[in-house]
mmCIF file of C-alpha atoms in Angstrom:
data_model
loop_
_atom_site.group_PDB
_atom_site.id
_atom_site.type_symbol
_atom_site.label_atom_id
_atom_site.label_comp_id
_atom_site.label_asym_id
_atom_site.label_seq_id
_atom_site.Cartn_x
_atom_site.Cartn_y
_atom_site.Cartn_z
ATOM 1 C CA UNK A 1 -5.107 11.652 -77.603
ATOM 2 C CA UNK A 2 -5.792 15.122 -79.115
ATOM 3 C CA UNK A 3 -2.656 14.644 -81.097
ATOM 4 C CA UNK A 4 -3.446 11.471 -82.380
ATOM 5 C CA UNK A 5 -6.597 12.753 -83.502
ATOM 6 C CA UNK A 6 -4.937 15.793 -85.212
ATOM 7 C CA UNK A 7 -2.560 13.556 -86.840
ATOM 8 C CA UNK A 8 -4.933 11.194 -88.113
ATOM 9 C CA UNK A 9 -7.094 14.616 -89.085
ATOM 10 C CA UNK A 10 -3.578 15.451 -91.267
ATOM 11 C CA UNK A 11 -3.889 12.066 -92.418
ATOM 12 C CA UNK A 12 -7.151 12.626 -94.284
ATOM 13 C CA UNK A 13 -6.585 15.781 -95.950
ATOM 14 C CA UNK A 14 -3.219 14.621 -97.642
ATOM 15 C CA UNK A 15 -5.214 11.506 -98.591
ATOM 16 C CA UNK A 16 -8.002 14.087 -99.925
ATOM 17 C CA UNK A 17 -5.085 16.056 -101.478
ATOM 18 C CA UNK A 18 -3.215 13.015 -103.191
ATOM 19 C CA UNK A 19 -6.651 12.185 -104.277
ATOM 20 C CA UNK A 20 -7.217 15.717 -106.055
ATOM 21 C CA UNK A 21 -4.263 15.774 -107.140
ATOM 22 C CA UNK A 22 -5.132 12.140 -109.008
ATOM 23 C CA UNK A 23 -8.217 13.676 -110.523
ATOM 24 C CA UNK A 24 -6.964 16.740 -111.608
ATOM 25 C CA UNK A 25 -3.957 15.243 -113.501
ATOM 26 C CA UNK A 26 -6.688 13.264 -115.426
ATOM 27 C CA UNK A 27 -8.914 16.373 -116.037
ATOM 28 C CA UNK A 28 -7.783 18.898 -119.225
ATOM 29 C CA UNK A 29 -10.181 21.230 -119.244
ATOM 30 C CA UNK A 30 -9.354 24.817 -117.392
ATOM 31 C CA UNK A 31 -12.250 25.033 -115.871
ATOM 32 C CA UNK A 32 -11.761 22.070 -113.741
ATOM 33 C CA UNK A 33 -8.637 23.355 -112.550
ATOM 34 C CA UNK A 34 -9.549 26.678 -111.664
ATOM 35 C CA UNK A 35 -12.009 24.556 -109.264
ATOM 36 C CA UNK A 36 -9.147 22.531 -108.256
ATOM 37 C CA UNK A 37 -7.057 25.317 -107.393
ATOM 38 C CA UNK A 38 -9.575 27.129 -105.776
ATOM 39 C CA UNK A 39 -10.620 23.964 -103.902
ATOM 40 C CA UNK A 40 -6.841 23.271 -102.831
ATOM 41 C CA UNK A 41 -6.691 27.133 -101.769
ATOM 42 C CA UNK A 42 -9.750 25.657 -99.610
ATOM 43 C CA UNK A 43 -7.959 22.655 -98.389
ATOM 44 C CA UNK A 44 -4.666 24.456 -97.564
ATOM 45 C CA UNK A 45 -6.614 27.461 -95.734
ATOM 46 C CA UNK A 46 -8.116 23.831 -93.869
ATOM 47 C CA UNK A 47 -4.592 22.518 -93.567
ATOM 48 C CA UNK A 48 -3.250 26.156 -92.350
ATOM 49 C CA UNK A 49 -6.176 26.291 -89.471
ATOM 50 C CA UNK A 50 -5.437 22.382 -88.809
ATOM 51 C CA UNK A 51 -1.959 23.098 -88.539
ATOM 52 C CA UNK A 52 -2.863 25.987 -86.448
ATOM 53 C CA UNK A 53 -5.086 24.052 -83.975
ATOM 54 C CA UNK A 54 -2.276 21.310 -83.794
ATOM 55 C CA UNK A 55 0.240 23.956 -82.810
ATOM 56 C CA UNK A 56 -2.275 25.038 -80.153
ATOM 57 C CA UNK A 57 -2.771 21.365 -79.166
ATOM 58 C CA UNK A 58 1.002 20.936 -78.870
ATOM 59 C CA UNK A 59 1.317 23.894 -76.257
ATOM 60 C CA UNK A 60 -1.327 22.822 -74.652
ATOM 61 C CA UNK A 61 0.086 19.051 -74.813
ATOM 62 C CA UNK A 62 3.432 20.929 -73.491
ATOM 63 C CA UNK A 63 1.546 22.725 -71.161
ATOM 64 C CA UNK A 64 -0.174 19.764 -69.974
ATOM 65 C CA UNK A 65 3.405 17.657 -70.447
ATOM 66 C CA UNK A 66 4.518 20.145 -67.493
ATOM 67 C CA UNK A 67 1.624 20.169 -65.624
ATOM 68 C CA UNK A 68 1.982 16.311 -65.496
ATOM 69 C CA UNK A 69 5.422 16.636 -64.676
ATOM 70 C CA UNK A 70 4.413 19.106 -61.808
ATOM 71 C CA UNK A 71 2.272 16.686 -61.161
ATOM 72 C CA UNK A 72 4.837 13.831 -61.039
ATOM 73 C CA UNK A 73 6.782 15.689 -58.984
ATOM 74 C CA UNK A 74 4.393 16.677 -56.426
ATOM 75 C CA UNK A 75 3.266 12.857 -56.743
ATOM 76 C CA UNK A 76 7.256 12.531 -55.983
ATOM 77 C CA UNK A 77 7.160 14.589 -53.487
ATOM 78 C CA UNK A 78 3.794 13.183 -52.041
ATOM 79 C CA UNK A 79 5.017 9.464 -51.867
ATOM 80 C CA UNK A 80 8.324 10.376 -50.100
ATOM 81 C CA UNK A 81 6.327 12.403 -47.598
ATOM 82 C CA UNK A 82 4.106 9.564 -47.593
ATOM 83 C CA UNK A 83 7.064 6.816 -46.768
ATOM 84 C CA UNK A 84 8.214 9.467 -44.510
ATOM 85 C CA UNK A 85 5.118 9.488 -43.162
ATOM 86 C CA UNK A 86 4.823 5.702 -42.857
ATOM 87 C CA UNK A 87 8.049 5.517 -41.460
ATOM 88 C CA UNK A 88 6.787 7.579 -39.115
ATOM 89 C CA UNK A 89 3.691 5.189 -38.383
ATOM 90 C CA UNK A 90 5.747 2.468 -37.707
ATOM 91 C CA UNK A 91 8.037 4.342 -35.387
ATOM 92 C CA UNK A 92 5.072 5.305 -33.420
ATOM 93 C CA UNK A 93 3.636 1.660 -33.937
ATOM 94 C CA UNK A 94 7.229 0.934 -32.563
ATOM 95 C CA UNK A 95 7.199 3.028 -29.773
ATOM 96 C CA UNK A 96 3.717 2.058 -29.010
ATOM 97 C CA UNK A 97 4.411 -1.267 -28.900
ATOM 98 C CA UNK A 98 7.168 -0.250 -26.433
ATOM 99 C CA UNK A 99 4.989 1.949 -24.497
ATOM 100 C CA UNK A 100 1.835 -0.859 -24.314
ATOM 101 C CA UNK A 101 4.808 -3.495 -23.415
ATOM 102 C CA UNK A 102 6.035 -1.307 -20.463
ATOM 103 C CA UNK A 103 2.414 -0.151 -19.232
ATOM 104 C CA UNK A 104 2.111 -4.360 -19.198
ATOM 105 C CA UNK A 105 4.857 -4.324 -17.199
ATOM 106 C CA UNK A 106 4.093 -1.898 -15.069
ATOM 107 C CA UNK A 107 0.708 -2.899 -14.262
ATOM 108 C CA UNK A 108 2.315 -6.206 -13.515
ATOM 109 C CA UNK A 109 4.585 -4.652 -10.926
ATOM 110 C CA UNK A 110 1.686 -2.522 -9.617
ATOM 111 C CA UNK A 111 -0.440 -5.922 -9.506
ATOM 112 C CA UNK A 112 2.657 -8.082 -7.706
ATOM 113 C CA UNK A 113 3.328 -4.915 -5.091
ATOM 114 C CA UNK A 114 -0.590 -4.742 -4.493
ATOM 115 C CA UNK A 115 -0.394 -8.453 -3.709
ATOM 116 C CA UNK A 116 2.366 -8.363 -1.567
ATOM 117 C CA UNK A 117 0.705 -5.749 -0.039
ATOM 118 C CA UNK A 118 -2.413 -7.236 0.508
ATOM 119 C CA UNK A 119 -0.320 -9.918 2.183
ATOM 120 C CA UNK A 120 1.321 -7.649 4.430
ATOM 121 C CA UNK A 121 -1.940 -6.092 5.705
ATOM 122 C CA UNK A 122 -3.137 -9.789 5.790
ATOM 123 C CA UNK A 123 -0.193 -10.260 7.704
ATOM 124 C CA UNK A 124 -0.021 -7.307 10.008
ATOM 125 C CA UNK A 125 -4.001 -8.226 10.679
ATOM 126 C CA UNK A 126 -3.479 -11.291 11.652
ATOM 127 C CA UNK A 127 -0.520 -10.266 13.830
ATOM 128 C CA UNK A 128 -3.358 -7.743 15.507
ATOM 129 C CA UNK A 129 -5.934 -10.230 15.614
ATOM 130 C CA UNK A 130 -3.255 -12.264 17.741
ATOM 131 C CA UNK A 131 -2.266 -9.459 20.065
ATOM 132 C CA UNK A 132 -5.796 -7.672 20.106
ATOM 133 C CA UNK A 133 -6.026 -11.971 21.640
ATOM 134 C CA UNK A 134 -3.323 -11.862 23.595
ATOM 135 C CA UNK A 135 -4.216 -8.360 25.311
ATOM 136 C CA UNK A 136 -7.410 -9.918 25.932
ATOM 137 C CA UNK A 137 -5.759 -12.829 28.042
ATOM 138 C CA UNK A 138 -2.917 -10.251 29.667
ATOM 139 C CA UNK A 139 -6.352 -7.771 30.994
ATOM 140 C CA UNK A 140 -7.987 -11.006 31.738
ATOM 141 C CA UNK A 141 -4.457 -12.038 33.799
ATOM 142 C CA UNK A 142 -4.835 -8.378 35.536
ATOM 143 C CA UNK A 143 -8.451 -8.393 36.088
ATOM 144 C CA UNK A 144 -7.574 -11.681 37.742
ATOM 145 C CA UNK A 145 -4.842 -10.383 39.370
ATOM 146 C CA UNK A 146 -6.663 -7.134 40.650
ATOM 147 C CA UNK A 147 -9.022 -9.789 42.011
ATOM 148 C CA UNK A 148 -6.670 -11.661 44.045
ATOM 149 C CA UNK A 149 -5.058 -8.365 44.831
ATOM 150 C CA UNK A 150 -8.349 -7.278 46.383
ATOM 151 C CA UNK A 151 -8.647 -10.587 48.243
ATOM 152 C CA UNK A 152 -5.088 -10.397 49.497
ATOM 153 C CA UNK A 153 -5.588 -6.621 51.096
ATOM 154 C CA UNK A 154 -8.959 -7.586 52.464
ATOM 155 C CA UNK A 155 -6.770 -10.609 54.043
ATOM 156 C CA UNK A 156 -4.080 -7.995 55.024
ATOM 157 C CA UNK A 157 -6.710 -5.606 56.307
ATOM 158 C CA UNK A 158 -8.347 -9.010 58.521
ATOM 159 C CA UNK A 159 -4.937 -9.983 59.367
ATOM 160 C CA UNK A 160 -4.027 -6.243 60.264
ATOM 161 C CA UNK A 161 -7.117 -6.467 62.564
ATOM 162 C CA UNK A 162 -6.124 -9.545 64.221
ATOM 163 C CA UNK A 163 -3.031 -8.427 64.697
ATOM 164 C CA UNK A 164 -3.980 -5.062 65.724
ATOM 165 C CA UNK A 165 -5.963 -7.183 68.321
ATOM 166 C CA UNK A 166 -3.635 -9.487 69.172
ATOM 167 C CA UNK A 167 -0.919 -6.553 69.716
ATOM 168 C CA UNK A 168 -3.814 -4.990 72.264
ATOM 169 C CA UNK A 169 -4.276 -8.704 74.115
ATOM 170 C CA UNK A 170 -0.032 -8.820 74.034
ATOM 171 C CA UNK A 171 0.115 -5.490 75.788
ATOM 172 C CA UNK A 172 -2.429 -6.224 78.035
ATOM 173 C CA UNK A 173 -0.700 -9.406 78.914
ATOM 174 C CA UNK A 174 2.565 -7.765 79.161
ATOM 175 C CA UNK A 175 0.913 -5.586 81.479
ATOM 176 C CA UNK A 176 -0.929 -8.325 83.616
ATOM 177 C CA UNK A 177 2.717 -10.112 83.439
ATOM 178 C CA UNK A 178 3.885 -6.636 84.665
ATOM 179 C CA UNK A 179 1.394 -6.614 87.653
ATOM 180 C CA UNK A 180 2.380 -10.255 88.272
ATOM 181 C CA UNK A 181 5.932 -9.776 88.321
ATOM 182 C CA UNK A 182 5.455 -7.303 90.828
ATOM 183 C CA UNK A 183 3.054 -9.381 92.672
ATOM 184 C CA UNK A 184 6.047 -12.172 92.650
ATOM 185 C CA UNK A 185 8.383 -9.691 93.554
ATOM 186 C CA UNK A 186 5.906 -8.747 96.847
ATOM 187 C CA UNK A 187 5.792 -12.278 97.386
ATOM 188 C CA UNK A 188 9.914 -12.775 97.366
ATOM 189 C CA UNK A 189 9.920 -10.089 99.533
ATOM 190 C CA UNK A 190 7.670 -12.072 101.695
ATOM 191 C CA UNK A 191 9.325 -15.291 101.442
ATOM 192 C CA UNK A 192 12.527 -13.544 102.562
ATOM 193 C CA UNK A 193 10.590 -12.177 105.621
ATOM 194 C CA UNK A 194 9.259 -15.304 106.433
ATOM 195 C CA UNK A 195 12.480 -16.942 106.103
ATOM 196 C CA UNK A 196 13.774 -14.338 108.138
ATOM 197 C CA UNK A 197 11.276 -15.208 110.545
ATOM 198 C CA UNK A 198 11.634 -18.528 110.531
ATOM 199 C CA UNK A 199 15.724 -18.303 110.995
ATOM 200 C CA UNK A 200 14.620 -16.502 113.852
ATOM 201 C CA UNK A 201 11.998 -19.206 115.038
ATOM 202 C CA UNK A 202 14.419 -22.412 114.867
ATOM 203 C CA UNK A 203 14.924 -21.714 118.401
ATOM 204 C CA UNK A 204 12.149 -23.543 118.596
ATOM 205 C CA UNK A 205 11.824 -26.791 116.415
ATOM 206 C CA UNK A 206 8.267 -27.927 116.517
ATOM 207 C CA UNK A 207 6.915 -24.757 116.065
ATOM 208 C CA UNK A 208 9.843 -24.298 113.531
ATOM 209 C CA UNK A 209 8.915 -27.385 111.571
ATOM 210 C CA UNK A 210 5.009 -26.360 111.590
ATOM 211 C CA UNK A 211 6.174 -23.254 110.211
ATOM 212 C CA UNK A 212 8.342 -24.285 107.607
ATOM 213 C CA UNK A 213 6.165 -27.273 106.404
ATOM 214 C CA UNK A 214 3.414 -24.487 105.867
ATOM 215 C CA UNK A 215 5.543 -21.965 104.132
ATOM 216 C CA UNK A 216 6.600 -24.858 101.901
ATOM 217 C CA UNK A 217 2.702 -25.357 100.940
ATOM 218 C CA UNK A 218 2.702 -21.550 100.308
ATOM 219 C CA UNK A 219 5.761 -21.231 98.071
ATOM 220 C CA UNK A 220 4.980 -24.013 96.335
ATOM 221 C CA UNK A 221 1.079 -22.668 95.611
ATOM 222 C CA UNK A 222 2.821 -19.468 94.639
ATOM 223 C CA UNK A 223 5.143 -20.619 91.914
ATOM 224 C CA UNK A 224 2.470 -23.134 90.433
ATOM 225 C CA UNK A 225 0.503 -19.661 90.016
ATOM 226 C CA UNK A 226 3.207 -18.014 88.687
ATOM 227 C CA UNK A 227 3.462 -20.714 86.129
ATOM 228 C CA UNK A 228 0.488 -20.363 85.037
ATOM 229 C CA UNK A 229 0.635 -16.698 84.687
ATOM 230 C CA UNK A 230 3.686 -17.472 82.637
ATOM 231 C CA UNK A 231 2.440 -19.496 80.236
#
């Protein structure tokens, strides 16, 4: 823009000049020219410092030519960084995506095993519950038990009695069977006296019979007692 404007300043003071240099072909007087001249000297000391600033406006126009190109390079530079950059972005979008998708995943798993075991412990509870019941009936079986076991010694303990007493009433019937067998055996020894005595007394046959009828009554009283005794 700067240039332009210099330009179009250059513009003006040739059109200024061309213009002078119209009027001064038309004037024929010296004086007029000396003006001229010394007006051009003007207008070419104007042109000199115009030329001047546009030579300082063109290094500052190449100045700011290489600034912009520093510029454009660093904007370059900038916008690769920046696709690099975005490039980046979506890898780590990527990779988020990836890590999000396998944290769903996970927490699926985690959910499905905490399930299963929630089951299991369901499971396993319920298998307690049943043998927490089924210990309850097997102590209720031995309380039951230790119940009947109680009645059955205090049955073994009667029956021990009674048979403790019966064992005293067998000995003391042995020994009353004891005294009778010896009592028998006095009275075989008397039978065999008295049938010694009566083999002696058949001498005599009344008196035998008499005798024999009445030992007769006597052995016969003798063995019913000795029945008796028996049973």
């Amino acid at each position: 823009m700067q240039l332009k404007a210099s330009e179009m300043d250059l513009e003006r003071v040739s059109q200024k000049l061309e213009t002078i240099t119209e009027k001064s072909g038309l004037l024929q007087n010296e004086k007029c020219i000396d003006m001229k001249e010394s007006h051009i000297q003007q207008i070419e000391k104007q042109l000199l410092q115009i030329t001047k600033h546009i030579e300082e406006k063109q290094i500052q126009l190449e100045e700011k030519n290489t600034q912009l190109e520093n510029m454009s390079k660093q904007m370059s530079e900038k916008e690769k960084l920046l696709e690099c950059t975005i490039k980046e972005m979506e890898t780590s979008k990527q990779q988020l995506e990836t890590l999000r998708q396998e944290h769903m995943r996970q927490e699926e798993m985690l959910e499905k095993k905490e399930q299963l075991r929630i089951s299991e412990l369901n499971e396993k509870s319920k298998c307690l519950e049943e043998t927490k019941s089924l210990l309850e009936e097997r102590d209720g079986k031995i309380k039951d038990l230790e119940k009947e076991k109680e009645k059955l010694d205090e049955e073994l303990q009667d029956k021990d009695r009674r048979l403790k007493d019966i064992n005293a009433k067998l000995l003391q019937t042995v020994k009353e069977v004891e005294k009778k067998q010896n009592q028998l055996q006095g009275k075989h020894t008397q039978l065999e006296n008295i049938h010694k005595m009566l083999s002696e007394k058949m001498k005599h046959p009344e008196n035998k019979v008499k005798e024999l009828e009445a030992s007769k009554c006597q052995s016969k009283e003798k063995e019913t007692e000795s029945t008796n005794l028996e049973k």
